[in-house]
Amino acid sequence: PCGMDKMIKKLLIANRGEIACRIIKTAQKLGVRTVAVYSTADANARHVAMADEAYCIGNPPSRESYLCGDKIIATAKASGADAIHPAYGFLSENADFAAAVADAGWIFVGPAASAISAMGGKSQAKTLMQKAGVPLIPGYHGEAQDEATLVREAMSMGLPVLLKASAGGGGKGMRAVHEEAELKDAIQAAQREGLNGFGDSRLLIEKLLLKPRHVEVQILADQHGHCVYLFDRDCSLQRRHQKVVEEAPAPDLSAELRQAMGQAAVQAAQAIGYSNAGTIEFLVDNGQFYFMEMNTRLQVEHPVTEMISGLDLVEWQLRVASGEALTFSQSDLKVHGHAVEVRLYAEDPAHDFLPQIGRLSCFDYPTAQAWQRVDTGFQQGDEISPYYDPMLAKVIAWGDNRELAISRLLQTLSAMRVSGLRHNLSYLQRVVGHPDFIAGQLATDFLVLRHDELLNMTS
């Protein structure tokens, strides 16, 4: 495509682990020089070795290193980088950081700070989406926060309801209420958790959907007003609001529903003047879809979308941030086959999935086939530290259809060798090989309902 002359020349990746390695790979393909940052715990990490240059930015705790926006901007300056990619987690959805990067004269590889803040507060985001005509779950996200109002609103939409801390995330400050007698206590508890966890006691209330699916739509928008959706992903298989298995496209949705969701996602993005890659998350229930939230960044599960769309999302993030226009329209995009991803973690499923630390004495995996993909920030011999998310790798397989993608994923997982610490490899094999998963019986309570069975099945 034209416009490569103004392509980012040197990119600082404000992140670590597999996603930093993933971004470096695409930058190298595009001839963009890369700058890694690392904490003292990550001095020997794979992303540090892969980058053209690397700078230590502090001690192991994130708040002393990867969360220090000022140190990251100072490093960009010292290294001569002209752009900063935040990846996901850490500072990726921090509007103040995005604004500071832009104010200091660097390209922020992501949306404008205004779009991040528009989607940052759940209540505000819902109000915006309502105006844009995007369907919402019946709920209350008003200003009045006294107990009487909250009780009245909850009862008027009908129990069960879900109480959510407005500023919350990661499942904190959430309470499901099934009986009227539990309502007042649950409101007080959720307000306390919101205040303690996020310094904000405001709540929103949603009608609780009992068997929903979590389906998200990947969008990509440039700075010239073009926006497309790159199909959908099903992320229903979750444990404590953390995704375990993701697949694209989402199985068993009608063409009409897919198209309506895709168009709603584009409307949502355009309503806030969005540019770059982003994801709109929906709940799907009984053939209806409802806006949940927008992630204003690249997602962990972006590889499944790359495999079915044939697009490199990081490449387009860099092109769009450099000012290039999308070179394709919605009608040019087609779904090719099916892809499934699982997240391999250093955790002990037998002991409530407790994160594990220690040395990865063996870490061997196949990637000989074009349909296999393993994204990791680790290699054999690495230490898994207690400071960061214990994800070891994302394992992805593609096939012409869902059945083939699943069997190839199982084949890839069974050829992996991981030892030195406890991990969830055999748990993932049981989940993906479960007859109900293969039959496409997807809902957000899938893992909860089969918890004991999945732990006790012999691998």
mmCIF file of N, CA and C in Angstrom, residues 235-277:
data_model
loop_
_atom_site.group_PDB
_atom_site.id
_atom_site.type_symbol
_atom_site.label_atom_id
_atom_site.label_comp_id
_atom_site.label_asym_id
_atom_site.label_seq_id
_atom_site.Cartn_x
_atom_site.Cartn_y
_atom_site.Cartn_z
ATOM 1 N N CYS A 235 -16.398 -16.190 23.089
ATOM 2 C CA CYS A 235 -15.493 -16.276 24.255
ATOM 3 C C CYS A 235 -16.296 -16.697 25.475
ATOM 4 N N SER A 236 -17.300 -17.571 25.258
ATOM 5 C CA SER A 236 -18.203 -17.933 26.356
ATOM 6 C C SER A 236 -17.522 -18.760 27.437
ATOM 7 N N LEU A 237 -16.513 -19.543 27.068
ATOM 8 C CA LEU A 237 -15.903 -20.430 28.069
ATOM 9 C C LEU A 237 -14.951 -19.637 28.953
ATOM 10 N N GLN A 238 -15.458 -19.285 30.144
ATOM 11 C CA GLN A 238 -14.712 -18.425 31.063
ATOM 12 C C GLN A 238 -14.747 -19.020 32.461
ATOM 13 N N ARG A 239 -13.741 -18.647 33.218
ATOM 14 C CA ARG A 239 -13.713 -19.000 34.633
ATOM 15 C C ARG A 239 -13.441 -17.707 35.387
ATOM 16 N N ARG A 240 -14.336 -17.344 36.292
ATOM 17 C CA ARG A 240 -14.216 -16.074 37.028
ATOM 18 C C ARG A 240 -13.996 -14.892 36.092
ATOM 19 N N HIS A 241 -14.795 -14.831 35.051
ATOM 20 C CA HIS A 241 -14.747 -13.726 34.081
ATOM 21 C C HIS A 241 -13.427 -13.655 33.318
ATOM 22 N N GLN A 242 -12.623 -14.745 33.387
ATOM 23 C CA GLN A 242 -11.401 -14.800 32.578
ATOM 24 C C GLN A 242 -11.629 -15.824 31.472
ATOM 25 N N LYS A 243 -11.303 -15.440 30.237
ATOM 26 C CA LYS A 243 -11.563 -16.333 29.106
ATOM 27 C C LYS A 243 -10.577 -17.508 29.107
ATOM 28 N N VAL A 244 -11.075 -18.690 28.770
ATOM 29 C CA VAL A 244 -10.248 -19.901 28.752
ATOM 30 C C VAL A 244 -10.097 -20.417 27.317
ATOM 31 N N VAL A 245 -11.209 -20.403 26.560
ATOM 32 C CA VAL A 245 -11.211 -20.849 25.161
ATOM 33 C C VAL A 245 -11.900 -19.769 24.328
ATOM 34 N N GLU A 246 -11.340 -19.478 23.162
ATOM 35 C CA GLU A 246 -11.940 -18.485 22.268
ATOM 36 C C GLU A 246 -11.951 -19.065 20.862
ATOM 37 N N GLU A 247 -13.008 -18.754 20.100
ATOM 38 C CA GLU A 247 -13.021 -19.270 18.730
ATOM 39 C C GLU A 247 -13.668 -18.271 17.782
ATOM 40 N N ALA A 248 -13.266 -18.363 16.524
ATOM 41 C CA ALA A 248 -13.828 -17.491 15.497
ATOM 42 C C ALA A 248 -14.050 -18.321 14.238
ATOM 43 N N PRO A 249 -15.170 -18.078 13.530
ATOM 44 C CA PRO A 249 -16.282 -17.241 13.970
ATOM 45 C C PRO A 249 -17.067 -17.928 15.082
ATOM 46 N N ALA A 250 -17.954 -17.166 15.761
ATOM 47 C CA ALA A 250 -18.799 -17.764 16.808
ATOM 48 C C ALA A 250 -19.723 -18.789 16.157
ATOM 49 N N PRO A 251 -19.780 -20.017 16.689
ATOM 50 C CA PRO A 251 -20.596 -21.054 16.038
ATOM 51 C C PRO A 251 -22.105 -20.762 16.137
ATOM 52 N N ASP A 252 -22.849 -21.303 15.177
ATOM 53 C CA ASP A 252 -24.318 -21.350 15.242
ATOM 54 C C ASP A 252 -25.010 -20.012 15.443
ATOM 55 N N LEU A 253 -24.582 -18.989 14.721
ATOM 56 C CA LEU A 253 -25.350 -17.741 14.725
ATOM 57 C C LEU A 253 -25.920 -17.572 13.316
ATOM 58 N N SER A 254 -27.104 -16.994 13.221
ATOM 59 C CA SER A 254 -27.666 -16.782 11.890
ATOM 60 C C SER A 254 -26.882 -15.673 11.180
ATOM 61 N N ALA A 255 -26.905 -15.716 9.859
ATOM 62 C CA ALA A 255 -26.211 -14.694 9.066
ATOM 63 C C ALA A 255 -26.756 -13.304 9.398
ATOM 64 N N GLU A 256 -28.076 -13.228 9.662
ATOM 65 C CA GLU A 256 -28.701 -11.935 9.968
ATOM 66 C C GLU A 256 -28.153 -11.381 11.287
ATOM 67 N N LEU A 257 -28.060 -12.269 12.290
ATOM 68 C CA LEU A 257 -27.566 -11.834 13.604
ATOM 69 C C LEU A 257 -26.111 -11.369 13.493
ATOM 70 N N ARG A 258 -25.298 -12.136 12.753
ATOM 71 C CA ARG A 258 -23.886 -11.747 12.581
ATOM 72 C C ARG A 258 -23.775 -10.366 11.953
ATOM 73 N N GLN A 259 -24.561 -10.158 10.921
ATOM 74 C CA GLN A 259 -24.481 -8.893 10.199
ATOM 75 C C GLN A 259 -24.970 -7.736 11.081
ATOM 76 N N ALA A 260 -26.061 -7.971 11.804
ATOM 77 C CA ALA A 260 -26.601 -6.917 12.682
ATOM 78 C C ALA A 260 -25.591 -6.570 13.775
ATOM 79 N N MET A 261 -24.928 -7.607 14.331
ATOM 80 C CA MET A 261 -23.925 -7.362 15.375
ATOM 81 C C MET A 261 -22.720 -6.616 14.812
ATOM 82 N N GLY A 262 -22.274 -7.042 13.638
ATOM 83 C CA GLY A 262 -21.139 -6.378 13.000
ATOM 84 C C GLY A 262 -21.432 -4.912 12.735
ATOM 85 N N GLN A 263 -22.636 -4.644 12.229
ATOM 86 C CA GLN A 263 -22.999 -3.255 11.933
ATOM 87 C C GLN A 263 -23.151 -2.432 13.209
ATOM 88 N N ALA A 264 -23.688 -3.063 14.269
ATOM 89 C CA ALA A 264 -23.813 -2.358 15.554
ATOM 90 C C ALA A 264 -22.425 -2.018 16.105
ATOM 91 N N ALA A 265 -21.474 -2.938 15.917
ATOM 92 C CA ALA A 265 -20.106 -2.708 16.392
ATOM 93 C C ALA A 265 -19.478 -1.518 15.662
ATOM 94 N N VAL A 266 -19.700 -1.454 14.347
ATOM 95 C CA VAL A 266 -19.184 -0.328 13.551
ATOM 96 C C VAL A 266 -19.837 0.984 13.996
ATOM 97 N N GLN A 267 -21.164 0.956 14.219
ATOM 98 C CA GLN A 267 -21.865 2.155 14.722
ATOM 99 C C GLN A 267 -21.290 2.614 16.051
ATOM 100 N N ALA A 268 -21.022 1.638 16.928
ATOM 101 C CA ALA A 268 -20.472 1.956 18.250
ATOM 102 C C ALA A 268 -19.128 2.662 18.109
ATOM 103 N N ALA A 269 -18.274 2.129 17.233
ATOM 104 C CA ALA A 269 -16.939 2.699 17.037
ATOM 105 C C ALA A 269 -17.043 4.101 16.442
ATOM 106 N N GLN A 270 -17.926 4.250 15.458
ATOM 107 C CA GLN A 270 -18.049 5.551 14.799
ATOM 108 C C GLN A 270 -18.648 6.603 15.728
ATOM 109 N N ALA A 271 -19.483 6.162 16.664
ATOM 110 C CA ALA A 271 -20.117 7.100 17.599
ATOM 111 C C ALA A 271 -19.090 7.814 18.478
ATOM 112 N N ILE A 272 -17.926 7.184 18.674
ATOM 113 C CA ILE A 272 -16.908 7.833 19.518
ATOM 114 C C ILE A 272 -15.681 8.251 18.704
ATOM 115 N N GLY A 273 -15.835 8.283 17.368
ATOM 116 C CA GLY A 273 -14.719 8.722 16.519
ATOM 117 C C GLY A 273 -13.499 7.829 16.676
ATOM 118 N N TYR A 274 -13.755 6.514 16.698
ATOM 119 C CA TYR A 274 -12.689 5.552 17.003
ATOM 120 C C TYR A 274 -11.770 5.322 15.815
ATOM 121 N N SER A 275 -10.467 5.184 16.090
ATOM 122 C CA SER A 275 -9.580 4.657 15.049
ATOM 123 C C SER A 275 -8.640 3.633 15.676
ATOM 124 N N ASN A 276 -8.119 2.715 14.850
ATOM 125 C CA ASN A 276 -7.265 1.595 15.238
ATOM 126 C C ASN A 276 -8.120 0.339 15.485
ATOM 127 N N ALA A 277 -7.512 -0.697 16.093
ATOM 128 C CA ALA A 277 -8.230 -1.950 16.336
ATOM 129 C C ALA A 277 -8.971 -1.851 17.660
#
